[in-house]
PDB file of C-alpha atoms in Angstrom:
ATOM      1  CA  MET P   1     -44.657   9.791 -23.525  1.00  0.00           C
ATOM      2  CA  ARG P   2     -42.518   9.913 -26.682  1.00  0.00           C
ATOM      3  CA  PHE P   3     -41.163   6.452 -25.878  1.00  0.00           C
ATOM      4  CA  LEU P   4     -44.728   5.101 -25.513  1.00  0.00           C
ATOM      5  CA  VAL P   5     -45.688   6.599 -28.902  1.00  0.00           C
ATOM      6  CA  PHE P   6     -42.560   5.034 -30.401  1.00  0.00           C
ATOM      7  CA  LEU P   7     -43.525   1.583 -29.034  1.00  0.00           C
ATOM      8  CA  LEU P   8     -47.056   1.929 -30.381  1.00  0.00           C
ATOM      9  CA  LEU P   9     -45.715   2.878 -33.832  1.00  0.00           C
ATOM     10  CA  VAL P  10     -43.278  -0.059 -33.840  1.00  0.00           C
ATOM     11  CA  GLY P  11     -46.095  -2.386 -32.827  1.00  0.00           C
ATOM     12  CA  PHE P  12     -48.226  -1.071 -35.658  1.00  0.00           C
ATOM     13  CA  VAL P  13     -45.446  -1.498 -38.227  1.00  0.00           C
ATOM     14  CA  PHE P  14     -44.685  -5.061 -37.233  1.00  0.00           C
ATOM     15  CA  ALA P  15     -48.248  -6.242 -36.612  1.00  0.00           C
ATOM     16  CA  LYS P  16     -49.429  -8.501 -39.427  1.00  0.00           C
ATOM     17  CA  ASP P  17     -52.918  -9.511 -40.331  1.00  0.00           C
ATOM     18  CA  TYR P  18     -52.797 -12.934 -41.966  1.00  0.00           C
ATOM     19  CA  PRO P  19     -55.594 -14.021 -44.274  1.00  0.00           C
ATOM     20  CA  LYS P  20     -58.094 -16.241 -42.486  1.00  0.00           C
ATOM     21  CA  HIS P  21     -59.080 -17.836 -45.789  1.00  0.00           C
ATOM     22  CA  VAL P  22     -57.276 -18.209 -49.112  1.00  0.00           C
ATOM     23  CA  LYS P  23     -60.179 -16.398 -50.853  1.00  0.00           C
ATOM     24  CA  GLU P  24     -59.087 -13.133 -49.194  1.00  0.00           C
ATOM     25  CA  THR P  25     -56.080 -13.026 -51.537  1.00  0.00           C
ATOM     26  CA  LEU P  26     -57.961 -13.937 -54.728  1.00  0.00           C
ATOM     27  CA  ARG P  27     -57.013 -11.768 -57.673  1.00  0.00           C
ATOM     28  CA  LYS P  28     -58.326 -11.755 -61.226  1.00  0.00           C
ATOM     29  CA  ILE P  29     -55.251 -11.479 -63.410  1.00  0.00           C
ATOM     30  CA  THR P  30     -56.756 -11.845 -66.902  1.00  0.00           C
ATOM     31  CA  ASP P  31     -60.251 -12.641 -68.164  1.00  0.00           C
ATOM     32  CA  ARG P  32     -59.613 -16.309 -67.389  1.00  0.00           C
ATOM     33  CA  VAL P  33     -56.616 -16.472 -65.052  1.00  0.00           C
ATOM     34  CA  TYR P  34     -56.898 -16.082 -61.277  1.00  0.00           C
ATOM     35  CA  GLY P  35     -54.383 -16.351 -58.463  1.00  0.00           C
ATOM     36  CA  VAL P  36     -54.098 -16.599 -54.702  1.00  0.00           C
ATOM     37  CA  PHE P  37     -50.964 -15.291 -53.017  1.00  0.00           C
ATOM     38  CA  GLY P  38     -49.113 -16.486 -49.935  1.00  0.00           C
ATOM     39  CA  VAL P  39     -47.066 -14.341 -47.617  1.00  0.00           C
ATOM     40  CA  TYR P  40     -43.285 -13.719 -48.016  1.00  0.00           C
ATOM     41  CA  GLU P  41     -42.285 -15.911 -45.054  1.00  0.00           C
ATOM     42  CA  GLN P  42     -41.235 -19.344 -43.977  1.00  0.00           C
ATOM     43  CA  VAL P  43     -43.931 -21.751 -42.796  1.00  0.00           C
ATOM     44  CA  SER P  44     -45.285 -21.007 -39.315  1.00  0.00           C
ATOM     45  CA  PRO P  45     -48.478 -21.561 -37.307  1.00  0.00           C
ATOM     46  CA  LYS P  46     -49.250 -17.844 -37.658  1.00  0.00           C
ATOM     47  CA  ASN P  47     -49.407 -17.985 -41.449  1.00  0.00           C
ATOM     48  CA  ARG P  48     -50.900 -21.513 -41.465  1.00  0.00           C
ATOM     49  CA  GLY P  49     -48.294 -22.509 -44.033  1.00  0.00           C
ATOM     50  CA  PHE P  50     -49.803 -20.185 -46.651  1.00  0.00           C
ATOM     51  CA  ILE P  51     -46.516 -18.967 -48.146  1.00  0.00           C
ATOM     52  CA  SER P  52     -46.805 -19.855 -51.852  1.00  0.00           C
ATOM     53  CA  ASN P  53     -48.991 -18.910 -54.791  1.00  0.00           C
ATOM     54  CA  ALA P  54     -51.519 -20.999 -56.698  1.00  0.00           C
ATOM     55  CA  TYR P  55     -53.293 -20.171 -59.930  1.00  0.00           C
ATOM     56  CA  PHE P  56     -56.211 -21.411 -62.009  1.00  0.00           C
ATOM     57  CA  TYR P  57     -57.400 -20.989 -65.572  1.00  0.00           C
ATOM     58  CA  VAL P  58     -61.128 -21.098 -66.308  1.00  0.00           C
ATOM     59  CA  ALA P  59     -61.781 -22.609 -69.742  1.00  0.00           C
ATOM     60  CA  ASP P  60     -65.201 -23.301 -71.251  1.00  0.00           C
ATOM     61  CA  ASP P  61     -65.079 -27.011 -70.417  1.00  0.00           C
ATOM     62  CA  GLY P  62     -63.246 -26.978 -67.122  1.00  0.00           C
ATOM     63  CA  VAL P  63     -60.560 -25.584 -64.847  1.00  0.00           C
ATOM     64  CA  LEU P  64     -56.783 -26.092 -64.861  1.00  0.00           C
ATOM     65  CA  VAL P  65     -55.102 -25.474 -61.507  1.00  0.00           C
ATOM     66  CA  ILE P  66     -51.407 -24.837 -60.972  1.00  0.00           C
ATOM     67  CA  ASP P  67     -50.149 -25.902 -57.529  1.00  0.00           C
ATOM     68  CA  ALA P  68     -52.138 -26.864 -54.456  1.00  0.00           C
ATOM     69  CA  LEU P  69     -50.678 -24.902 -51.484  1.00  0.00           C
ATOM     70  CA  SER P  70     -49.192 -26.433 -48.366  1.00  0.00           C
ATOM     71  CA  THR P  71     -51.915 -28.187 -46.357  1.00  0.00           C
ATOM     72  CA  TYR P  72     -55.134 -30.086 -47.004  1.00  0.00           C
ATOM     73  CA  LYS P  73     -57.088 -27.268 -45.324  1.00  0.00           C
ATOM     74  CA  LEU P  74     -55.503 -24.655 -47.596  1.00  0.00           C
ATOM     75  CA  GLY P  75     -56.234 -26.912 -50.582  1.00  0.00           C
ATOM     76  CA  LYS P  76     -59.883 -27.076 -49.497  1.00  0.00           C
ATOM     77  CA  GLU P  77     -59.916 -23.308 -49.249  1.00  0.00           C
ATOM     78  CA  LEU P  78     -58.451 -23.123 -52.781  1.00  0.00           C
ATOM     79  CA  VAL P  79     -61.277 -25.334 -54.060  1.00  0.00           C
ATOM     80  CA  GLU P  80     -63.831 -23.131 -52.262  1.00  0.00           C
ATOM     81  CA  THR P  81     -62.188 -20.074 -53.829  1.00  0.00           C
ATOM     82  CA  ILE P  82     -62.401 -21.585 -57.311  1.00  0.00           C
ATOM     83  CA  ARG P  83     -66.064 -22.363 -56.659  1.00  0.00           C
ATOM     84  CA  ARG P  84     -66.672 -18.667 -55.939  1.00  0.00           C
ATOM     85  CA  VAL P  85     -65.531 -17.944 -59.511  1.00  0.00           C
ATOM     86  CA  THR P  86     -66.920 -20.920 -61.452  1.00  0.00           C
ATOM     87  CA  LYS P  87     -68.912 -24.148 -61.072  1.00  0.00           C
ATOM     88  CA  LYS P  88     -67.105 -25.736 -64.015  1.00  0.00           C
ATOM     89  CA  PRO P  89     -65.359 -29.055 -63.237  1.00  0.00           C
ATOM     90  CA  ILE P  90     -61.812 -28.898 -61.858  1.00  0.00           C
ATOM     91  CA  ARG P  91     -60.192 -31.146 -64.406  1.00  0.00           C
ATOM     92  CA  PHE P  92     -56.445 -30.878 -63.939  1.00  0.00           C
ATOM     93  CA  LEU P  93     -53.970 -29.964 -61.227  1.00  0.00           C
ATOM     94  CA  VAL P  94     -50.391 -29.431 -62.316  1.00  0.00           C
ATOM     95  CA  ILE P  95     -47.846 -29.570 -59.456  1.00  0.00           C
ATOM     96  CA  THR P  96     -44.812 -27.560 -60.523  1.00  0.00           C
ATOM     97  CA  HIS P  97     -42.578 -29.442 -58.036  1.00  0.00           C
ATOM     98  CA  TYR P  98     -42.868 -31.641 -54.985  1.00  0.00           C
ATOM     99  CA  HIS P  99     -41.926 -29.175 -52.289  1.00  0.00           C
ATOM    100  CA  THR P 100     -44.320 -29.184 -49.390  1.00  0.00           C
ATOM    101  CA  ASP P 101     -45.672 -25.658 -49.901  1.00  0.00           C
ATOM    102  CA  HIS P 102     -46.835 -26.581 -53.404  1.00  0.00           C
ATOM    103  CA  PHE P 103     -48.269 -30.087 -53.149  1.00  0.00           C
ATOM    104  CA  TYR P 104     -49.460 -30.839 -49.590  1.00  0.00           C
ATOM    105  CA  GLY P 105     -52.928 -29.543 -50.522  1.00  0.00           C
ATOM    106  CA  ALA P 106     -53.252 -31.924 -53.494  1.00  0.00           C
ATOM    107  CA  LYS P 107     -55.673 -34.303 -51.722  1.00  0.00           C
ATOM    108  CA  ALA P 108     -58.337 -31.576 -51.681  1.00  0.00           C
ATOM    109  CA  LEU P 109     -58.038 -31.049 -55.438  1.00  0.00           C
ATOM    110  CA  LYS P 110     -58.143 -34.808 -56.010  1.00  0.00           C
ATOM    111  CA  GLU P 111     -61.373 -35.005 -54.009  1.00  0.00           C
ATOM    112  CA  ALA P 112     -62.732 -32.239 -56.250  1.00  0.00           C
ATOM    113  CA  GLY P 113     -62.115 -34.426 -59.293  1.00  0.00           C
ATOM    114  CA  ALA P 114     -58.790 -33.167 -60.588  1.00  0.00           C
ATOM    115  CA  GLU P 115     -56.266 -35.392 -62.309  1.00  0.00           C
ATOM    116  CA  ILE P 116     -52.911 -34.636 -60.701  1.00  0.00           C
ATOM    117  CA  ILE P 117     -49.977 -34.119 -63.077  1.00  0.00           C
ATOM    118  CA  ALA P 118     -46.366 -33.888 -61.919  1.00  0.00           C
ATOM    119  CA  HIS P 119     -42.866 -34.861 -62.947  1.00  0.00           C
ATOM    120  CA  LYS P 120     -41.844 -38.456 -62.332  1.00  0.00           C
ATOM    121  CA  HIS P 121     -39.406 -37.162 -59.699  1.00  0.00           C
ATOM    122  CA  ALA P 122     -42.480 -36.795 -57.489  1.00  0.00           C
ATOM    123  CA  LEU P 123     -42.724 -40.571 -57.185  1.00  0.00           C
ATOM    124  CA  GLU P 124     -39.022 -40.808 -56.380  1.00  0.00           C
ATOM    125  CA  TYR P 125     -39.461 -38.168 -53.684  1.00  0.00           C
ATOM    126  CA  LEU P 126     -42.454 -39.898 -52.116  1.00  0.00           C
ATOM    127  CA  SER P 127     -40.703 -43.296 -52.121  1.00  0.00           C
ATOM    128  CA  ASN P 128     -37.827 -41.841 -50.067  1.00  0.00           C
ATOM    129  CA  PRO P 129     -38.341 -42.219 -46.279  1.00  0.00           C
ATOM    130  CA  SER P 130     -37.092 -38.664 -45.794  1.00  0.00           C
ATOM    131  CA  SER P 131     -40.335 -37.328 -47.345  1.00  0.00           C
ATOM    132  CA  TYR P 132     -42.329 -38.906 -44.528  1.00  0.00           C
ATOM    133  CA  ASP P 133     -39.860 -37.665 -41.915  1.00  0.00           C
ATOM    134  CA  PHE P 134     -40.346 -34.148 -43.260  1.00  0.00           C
ATOM    135  CA  PHE P 135     -44.098 -34.655 -43.241  1.00  0.00           C
ATOM    136  CA  LEU P 136     -43.988 -35.560 -39.518  1.00  0.00           C
ATOM    137  CA  SER P 137     -41.818 -32.526 -38.865  1.00  0.00           C
ATOM    138  CA  ARG P 138     -44.300 -30.267 -40.643  1.00  0.00           C
ATOM    139  CA  LYS P 139     -47.164 -31.801 -38.617  1.00  0.00           C
ATOM    140  CA  LYS P 140     -45.289 -31.000 -35.449  1.00  0.00           C
ATOM    141  CA  LEU P 141     -44.734 -27.421 -36.582  1.00  0.00           C
ATOM    142  CA  LEU P 142     -48.233 -26.651 -37.867  1.00  0.00           C
ATOM    143  CA  GLY P 143     -50.282 -28.861 -35.556  1.00  0.00           C
ATOM    144  CA  LYS P 144     -54.035 -28.528 -36.169  1.00  0.00           C
ATOM    145  CA  HIS P 145     -53.412 -26.756 -39.479  1.00  0.00           C
ATOM    146  CA  MET P 146     -52.137 -30.054 -40.934  1.00  0.00           C
ATOM    147  CA  GLU P 147     -55.298 -32.032 -40.153  1.00  0.00           C
ATOM    148  CA  GLY P 148     -56.359 -34.093 -43.174  1.00  0.00           C
ATOM    149  CA  THR P 149     -53.064 -33.548 -45.030  1.00  0.00           C
ATOM    150  CA  GLU P 150     -51.632 -36.596 -46.766  1.00  0.00           C
ATOM    151  CA  LEU P 151     -48.667 -37.283 -49.017  1.00  0.00           C
ATOM    152  CA  THR P 152     -50.702 -37.456 -52.229  1.00  0.00           C
ATOM    153  CA  PRO P 153     -48.987 -38.897 -55.327  1.00  0.00           C
ATOM    154  CA  PRO P 154     -49.739 -37.693 -58.852  1.00  0.00           C
ATOM    155  CA  SER P 155     -52.083 -39.702 -61.077  1.00  0.00           C
ATOM    156  CA  MET P 156     -50.058 -38.863 -64.182  1.00  0.00           C
ATOM    157  CA  VAL P 157     -46.292 -38.276 -64.421  1.00  0.00           C
ATOM    158  CA  ILE P 158     -44.169 -36.791 -67.199  1.00  0.00           C
ATOM    159  CA  SER P 159     -40.460 -36.873 -67.940  1.00  0.00           C
ATOM    160  CA  GLU P 160     -40.428 -34.404 -70.806  1.00  0.00           C
ATOM    161  CA  ASP P 161     -43.371 -32.415 -72.235  1.00  0.00           C
ATOM    162  CA  LEU P 162     -47.123 -32.774 -72.309  1.00  0.00           C
ATOM    163  CA  SER P 163     -49.849 -30.727 -73.976  1.00  0.00           C
ATOM    164  CA  ILE P 164     -53.267 -30.264 -72.387  1.00  0.00           C
ATOM    165  CA  TYR P 165     -56.118 -28.948 -74.529  1.00  0.00           C
ATOM    166  CA  LEU P 166     -59.134 -27.162 -73.128  1.00  0.00           C
ATOM    167  CA  LYS P 167     -61.917 -25.435 -75.006  1.00  0.00           C
ATOM    168  CA  VAL P 168     -61.938 -21.631 -75.149  1.00  0.00           C
ATOM    169  CA  LYS P 169     -64.489 -19.890 -77.419  1.00  0.00           C
ATOM    170  CA  ASN P 170     -65.115 -23.168 -79.266  1.00  0.00           C
ATOM    171  CA  LYS P 171     -61.437 -23.617 -80.049  1.00  0.00           C
ATOM    172  CA  ALA P 172     -58.868 -25.983 -78.529  1.00  0.00           C
ATOM    173  CA  LYS P 173     -56.350 -24.006 -76.468  1.00  0.00           C
ATOM    174  CA  GLU P 174     -52.967 -25.593 -75.802  1.00  0.00           C
ATOM    175  CA  PHE P 175     -51.389 -25.587 -72.356  1.00  0.00           C
ATOM    176  CA  GLN P 176     -47.791 -26.761 -72.596  1.00  0.00           C
ATOM    177  CA  VAL P 177     -46.557 -28.628 -69.531  1.00  0.00           C
ATOM    178  CA  LYS P 178     -42.769 -28.609 -69.781  1.00  0.00           C
ATOM    179  CA  HIS P 179     -39.821 -30.085 -67.918  1.00  0.00           C
ATOM    180  CA  LEU P 180     -36.871 -27.930 -68.958  1.00  0.00           C
ATOM    181  CA  CYS P 181     -34.130 -29.226 -66.672  1.00  0.00           C
ATOM    182  CA  LYS P 182     -33.167 -29.831 -63.058  1.00  0.00           C
ATOM    183  CA  ALA P 183     -33.420 -26.447 -61.400  1.00  0.00           C
ATOM    184  CA  HIS P 184     -35.085 -25.666 -58.057  1.00  0.00           C
ATOM    185  CA  THR P 185     -35.623 -29.460 -57.708  1.00  0.00           C
ATOM    186  CA  ASN P 186     -34.945 -32.462 -59.915  1.00  0.00           C
ATOM    187  CA  GLY P 187     -38.528 -32.380 -61.150  1.00  0.00           C
ATOM    188  CA  ASP P 188     -39.527 -28.802 -61.945  1.00  0.00           C
ATOM    189  CA  ILE P 189     -42.194 -28.282 -64.560  1.00  0.00           C
ATOM    190  CA  VAL P 190     -43.746 -25.093 -65.926  1.00  0.00           C
ATOM    191  CA  VAL P 191     -47.032 -24.414 -67.705  1.00  0.00           C
ATOM    192  CA  PHE P 192     -46.901 -22.153 -70.766  1.00  0.00           C
ATOM    193  CA  ILE P 193     -49.842 -20.849 -72.817  1.00  0.00           C
ATOM    194  CA  PRO P 194     -48.070 -19.943 -76.064  1.00  0.00           C
ATOM    195  CA  ASP P 195     -50.849 -17.972 -77.797  1.00  0.00           C
ATOM    196  CA  GLU P 196     -51.243 -15.714 -74.724  1.00  0.00           C
ATOM    197  CA  GLY P 197     -47.596 -15.590 -73.632  1.00  0.00           C
ATOM    198  CA  ILE P 198     -48.530 -16.629 -70.091  1.00  0.00           C
ATOM    199  CA  LEU P 199     -45.968 -18.637 -68.108  1.00  0.00           C
ATOM    200  CA  PHE P 200     -46.655 -20.300 -64.747  1.00  0.00           C
ATOM    201  CA  SER P 201     -43.064 -20.728 -63.665  1.00  0.00           C
ATOM    202  CA  GLY P 202     -43.340 -22.471 -60.280  1.00  0.00           C
ATOM    203  CA  ASP P 203     -40.175 -21.811 -58.342  1.00  0.00           C
ATOM    204  CA  ILE P 204     -37.866 -21.650 -61.368  1.00  0.00           C
ATOM    205  CA  VAL P 205     -38.488 -17.909 -61.158  1.00  0.00           C
ATOM    206  CA  PHE P 206     -38.943 -16.240 -57.754  1.00  0.00           C
ATOM    207  CA  ASN P 207     -40.073 -12.678 -57.211  1.00  0.00           C
ATOM    208  CA  GLY P 208     -39.386 -10.816 -53.985  1.00  0.00           C
ATOM    209  CA  ARG P 209     -37.419 -13.471 -52.173  1.00  0.00           C
ATOM    210  CA  LEU P 210     -34.189 -15.414 -52.535  1.00  0.00           C
ATOM    211  CA  PRO P 211     -34.411 -18.707 -54.421  1.00  0.00           C
ATOM    212  CA  PHE P 212     -33.939 -21.821 -52.240  1.00  0.00           C
ATOM    213  CA  LEU P 213     -30.997 -23.879 -53.512  1.00  0.00           C
ATOM    214  CA  GLY P 214     -31.073 -26.720 -50.985  1.00  0.00           C
ATOM    215  CA  SER P 215     -32.370 -29.343 -53.413  1.00  0.00           C
ATOM    216  CA  GLY P 216     -31.553 -27.545 -56.637  1.00  0.00           C
ATOM    217  CA  ASN P 217     -28.959 -27.621 -59.392  1.00  0.00           C
ATOM    218  CA  SER P 218     -27.717 -24.088 -59.995  1.00  0.00           C
ATOM    219  CA  LYS P 219     -25.746 -24.971 -63.125  1.00  0.00           C
ATOM    220  CA  SER P 220     -28.682 -26.406 -65.082  1.00  0.00           C
ATOM    221  CA  TRP P 221     -31.055 -23.880 -63.484  1.00  0.00           C
ATOM    222  CA  LEU P 222     -29.166 -21.190 -65.459  1.00  0.00           C
ATOM    223  CA  LYS P 223     -29.953 -23.100 -68.670  1.00  0.00           C
ATOM    224  CA  CYS P 224     -33.644 -23.126 -67.776  1.00  0.00           C
ATOM    225  CA  LEU P 225     -33.644 -19.398 -67.209  1.00  0.00           C
ATOM    226  CA  GLU P 226     -31.797 -18.797 -70.473  1.00  0.00           C
ATOM    227  CA  GLU P 227     -34.370 -20.814 -72.382  1.00  0.00           C
ATOM    228  CA  ILE P 228     -37.298 -18.999 -70.728  1.00  0.00           C
ATOM    229  CA  SER P 229     -35.740 -15.651 -71.581  1.00  0.00           C
ATOM    230  CA  ASN P 230     -35.968 -16.617 -75.254  1.00  0.00           C
ATOM    231  CA  TRP P 231     -39.707 -17.299 -75.093  1.00  0.00           C
ATOM    232  CA  ASN P 232     -42.310 -14.653 -75.841  1.00  0.00           C
ATOM    233  CA  VAL P 233     -43.461 -14.343 -72.243  1.00  0.00           C
ATOM    234  CA  LYS P 234     -45.829 -11.427 -71.659  1.00  0.00           C
ATOM    235  CA  LEU P 235     -47.059 -12.451 -68.218  1.00  0.00           C
ATOM    236  CA  LEU P 236     -45.001 -14.496 -65.770  1.00  0.00           C
ATOM    237  CA  LEU P 237     -46.733 -15.933 -62.691  1.00  0.00           C
ATOM    238  CA  PRO P 238     -44.164 -17.133 -60.119  1.00  0.00           C
ATOM    239  CA  GLY P 239     -44.523 -19.654 -57.329  1.00  0.00           C
ATOM    240  CA  HIS P 240     -43.766 -16.930 -54.797  1.00  0.00           C
ATOM    241  CA  GLY P 241     -44.187 -13.175 -54.971  1.00  0.00           C
ATOM    242  CA  GLU P 242     -45.943 -10.693 -57.173  1.00  0.00           C
ATOM    243  CA  ILE P 243     -46.899 -11.284 -60.796  1.00  0.00           C
ATOM    244  CA  LEU P 244     -44.536 -10.050 -63.483  1.00  0.00           C
ATOM    245  CA  ASP P 245     -46.619  -8.280 -66.117  1.00  0.00           C
ATOM    246  CA  ASN P 246     -44.194  -6.450 -68.388  1.00  0.00           C
ATOM    247  CA  PRO P 247     -40.940  -7.290 -70.234  1.00  0.00           C
ATOM    248  CA  GLU P 248     -38.746  -5.194 -67.926  1.00  0.00           C
ATOM    249  CA  LYS P 249     -40.031  -6.913 -64.766  1.00  0.00           C
ATOM    250  CA  ILE P 250     -39.756 -10.338 -66.360  1.00  0.00           C
ATOM    251  CA  LYS P 251     -36.185  -9.740 -67.530  1.00  0.00           C
ATOM    252  CA  ARG P 252     -35.134  -8.385 -64.143  1.00  0.00           C
ATOM    253  CA  ALA P 253     -36.581 -11.396 -62.293  1.00  0.00           C
ATOM    254  CA  ILE P 254     -34.947 -13.874 -64.661  1.00  0.00           C
ATOM    255  CA  ASP P 255     -31.604 -12.056 -64.520  1.00  0.00           C
TER     256      ASP P 255
END
């Protein structure tokens, strides 16, 4: 009997309820910033590929989205989630880097009217046959969950910095889109809102899992982290894991 109880307890501990829709993870972070949060796992059919975070900022004249999740279906769910919050036009999608869990949902945001902004490395990545080989591998792994997914290129690329301005309370608010250096990939970019101290870090800063170094440059990555540590960041929103909402958490994650 004790052994049976033990098995039931183990089953309970390891059972996992995965969100059936991205909206189930929606969180209001500030008055205008929202996020959806993937699980701390590798991509699998059970989690539908929902392993990364995406965020959006609701301005008076439109919405800025950061990252698009890892399938067209998840991207559609992200759009539906945004529509639960606001009917304002989705104007921009910034892809922090062209890893599959962050950009495979871009087609859905493009269909919703977003201009897609990424680093020019995205075009280099998509022109390499290996990107299509990986796409086929992901289709084999996720099966039906990949229906509708396409390798969607950006409509605007940057090599250094770009400022986007959206209206907030009748004033132009600056969103700084920055390429600091080669880090997690050759084309990482972050979005910083200087007057609010909000940083959308992509995968330059992880929280709760080990950083992936397979396509990164650890030497210059350290320089990126050093620069970020000198900014007045009050709220750091990572590509994976929980938000970092105080100086001690932010410093620990960067360190």
